[in-house]
Amino acid sequence: MSSKVYITGMGMISAIGNNVAESFHSLETMQSGIGELKYVRSRHKPLVPVGEVKKSTEELMEMAGLNPDNLTTRTSLLGLIAAQEAVKSAGIKDIKEYRTGIISATSVGGMDMTENHWLDYLNEEKSGPWLKYIETHECGDSTEFIADNLGIKDFLSTISTACSSAANAIMFGARLIKHGKLDRVIVGGTDAMSRFTINGFMTLMILDSENCKPFDSQRRGLNLGEGAGYIVLESEKAAKGKVIHAELSGYGNSNDAYHQTASSPDGAGAFMAMEKAFKISGLKPSDIDYINAHGTGTEINDLSEGTAIDRIFEKNVPSISSTKAYTGHTLAACAGIEAIFSILAIKHNIVFPNLNYKHPMTALSFKPTTTLERGKKIDHVLSNSFGFGGNTSALIFSRHH
Amino acid sequence: MDALIEQLKGEIIKQLNLEDLKPADIDSDAALFGGGLGLDSIDALELIVLLEKNYGIKVSNPADGKKIFQSVRTMAEYISANKK
Amino acid sequence: MEQKNYITSLCSIKNGIVSLDGVSGFSDKSIDGVDFIKAAYKEYQLSYPKFYKMDNLCKLAFVASELLLKNNPLTKKYASQDIAIVIANSASSLEIDTEHQRTISDKNNYFPSPSVFVYTLPNILIGEIAIRNSIKGENSFFIFDKFDAEFMSSYINSILDSSKAKCCITGWIELYENKYEAFLYTVEQQEGTLKTEHTAQELKKLYNH
């Protein structure tokens, strides 16, 4: 049993950088990674700016130190690269030294590869090495791939609850540590860009044809992104003598129970998830120094989330921003990536700006931070992530003393 | 117009999987949304697909749906005015 | 001190048989595959206009949850935020994923459907149960090779033991290529119609029964 859950390592890859240091540099220099679709073939290319990782799948293979004839998916590769960095940054030399697990979130799974061959699979006369991608299609395969490459054997799990998936992976990991089931656990998520996703979000008409503008009254929708983000959670025992980046002090999950994809107008689910996170952490809303919002840039999310935030903070909202205009919405990975942004905010006492914001929403009491804010002490950060299916999650990261 | 309205009712039932309804159950002038049919925002998007698939009419701003889909009649009027 | 948790009611739908708390109900082996789910919906006179719009996986989850909650109306006993929902399966939402893929693969017949796409996530079935019953507690969806009694019992017991919820709707909802299986049950902190302790061993027995 461990009453505290410490974060000792971080690793990520996204449109704004191939590791934590590069990503932090992009955040500080206010450089967005959103641009023209390059690595996925799509009829919608001119209409959908996206946040792609700036590497081909072959280049990713090399980065991960794998043989190029290794047949694997982009989702798995992004996940492995980020998880490798997380393990390394936590100074883990021997993965077997403690009971170690991995909980990885994904919604795309191996679809980025199988969608290229799906018609071939139906043709019995065709054959090729791509047949092997069938085995990589399911969500759990990416987790097994990462675990095998890192030598993790004690515990593996895959969570798929749409865009809140990685937050739920982090929450689940924290529980395993608190209950003494594991000493350390690598938690986060990975998702690659795919035609399946682009076409689906097109039908929902919630993709902005320009760069997304979270919390702006003229927002038109989200930009899709891809990437992976993992953090290493350790118990008090395992983290002894190590550099501790932050503590995971609170977490909460709820269901909005309103609509398959749309959030409720009053943000009931979001409110309850934040309320639970506060209860576990023992903190009050006024203790929060920065909110890394889910802030996708869709008409419905930003209004619903903003309304819930106004309610729980009683209109005294601290510095708040959505970083989706940097990375795009990385779906099941976003809460992993944004956990790292939250921890970086604490480490560097910095608030990252909400890019592309111009026009305030009349329904909300607050305006997001639009410039890089330095010098204010950031001790507690709230990070929200909400998914289709009404799945709403909130995490609180706190400075370790 | 009446023929188009009747045809549309059948198409709406099929497109929206309203299996337990018959065309006669849908009033031509009653509100499609917020009324007894229990339709939601996804159904509105689905009707936009119907317009494109069956009538070649492209609606690119989902907000336009509010006016077009007031009732089966307004939908039929929109189709006759914009059909290619 | 860890308290005991109990399986208090159970609904299973598979191979053309509905069974409630271990007692066989509606059965018709002549109905092929997933059509049985619709037949059960009609047989039990369930009424929910949105039912027909759901994909087959959600239809299965919906019928199982309606029957389960009719037997054991948790929403009358507990506050909406005290009821958790945790579901697992193996095929995820693969059946409807294939449907969506079909609509975007043919350049000459390209009409992807938003109402198909919204179901291409397995946890939407939890959303449907939550919407229907206004259940707002913690919810999660897991993907395993096969039903994992050890995981399910320890995960759900830990939610209840740590007071994150007071009861839970949980189980296995699997549907792919015309095969379907629902094993949905309620867990509470005291005995109900069923008085089976929620341990991996008891759960395995019930599941394999």
Coordinates of N, CA and C in Angstrom, one line a residue, chain A residues 24 33 45 48 110 129 144 154 156 177 200 219 222 238 242 246 290 297 302-303 324 360 369 401:
Chain A
F24 N 8.3 20.8 -25.2 CA 8.3 21.9 -24.2 C 8.8 23.2 -25.0
G33 N 1.7 22.6 -34.1 CA 2.1 21.5 -35.0 C 1.0 21.2 -36.0
K45 N -8.1 15.9 -47.6 CA -6.8 16.6 -47.3 C -7.0 18.1 -47.3
V48 N -9.0 19.4 -44.0 CA -8.7 19.0 -42.7 C -7.3 19.2 -42.2
G110 N -4.7 -0.8 -34.3 CA -3.9 -1.1 -35.5 C -4.6 -0.7 -36.8
P129 N 2.9 -9.9 -47.0 CA 3.2 -9.8 -45.6 C 2.2 -9.0 -44.8
E144 N 0.6 -4.9 -25.8 CA 1.5 -6.1 -25.8 C 2.8 -5.8 -26.4
D154 N 4.5 -8.0 -15.4 CA 3.7 -8.2 -14.2 C 2.2 -7.9 -14.4
L156 N -0.6 -6.0 -17.5 CA -0.9 -5.3 -18.8 C -2.4 -5.0 -18.8
I177 N -1.4 1.2 -7.6 CA -0.3 1.5 -6.7 C -0.8 1.7 -5.2
G200 N -14.9 9.6 -40.2 CA -16.0 9.6 -39.1 C -16.2 11.0 -38.6
R219 N -15.5 29.6 -32.7 CA -14.9 28.3 -32.9 C -15.8 27.4 -33.9
L222 N -12.9 20.9 -34.1 CA -11.5 20.5 -33.7 C -10.6 20.1 -34.8
A238 N 9.1 2.6 -4.2 CA 9.8 2.5 -5.4 C 10.5 3.8 -5.8
K242 N 14.5 9.1 -5.7 CA 14.5 9.5 -7.1 C 14.0 10.9 -7.2
A246 N 6.2 15.3 -9.9 CA 4.9 15.7 -9.3 C 4.2 14.6 -8.7
Y290 N -3.8 26.3 -12.3 CA -3.9 26.3 -13.7 C -4.8 25.1 -14.1
G297 N -12.4 22.7 -29.0 CA -12.7 23.7 -30.1 C -14.1 23.4 -30.8
D302 N -16.7 23.0 -25.7 CA -16.2 24.1 -24.9 C -17.3 24.8 -24.1
L303 N -18.5 24.9 -24.6 CA -19.6 25.5 -23.8 C -19.9 24.6 -22.6
K324 N -4.9 22.0 -27.2 CA -5.3 21.3 -28.4 C -4.9 22.0 -29.7
P360 N -14.3 36.4 -27.0 CA -14.8 35.7 -25.7 C -16.2 35.1 -26.0
T369 N -6.0 31.9 -21.0 CA -4.7 32.6 -21.1 C -4.2 32.5 -22.5
H401 N 6.5 18.1 -2.3 CA 7.3 18.8 -1.3 C 8.2 17.9 -0.6

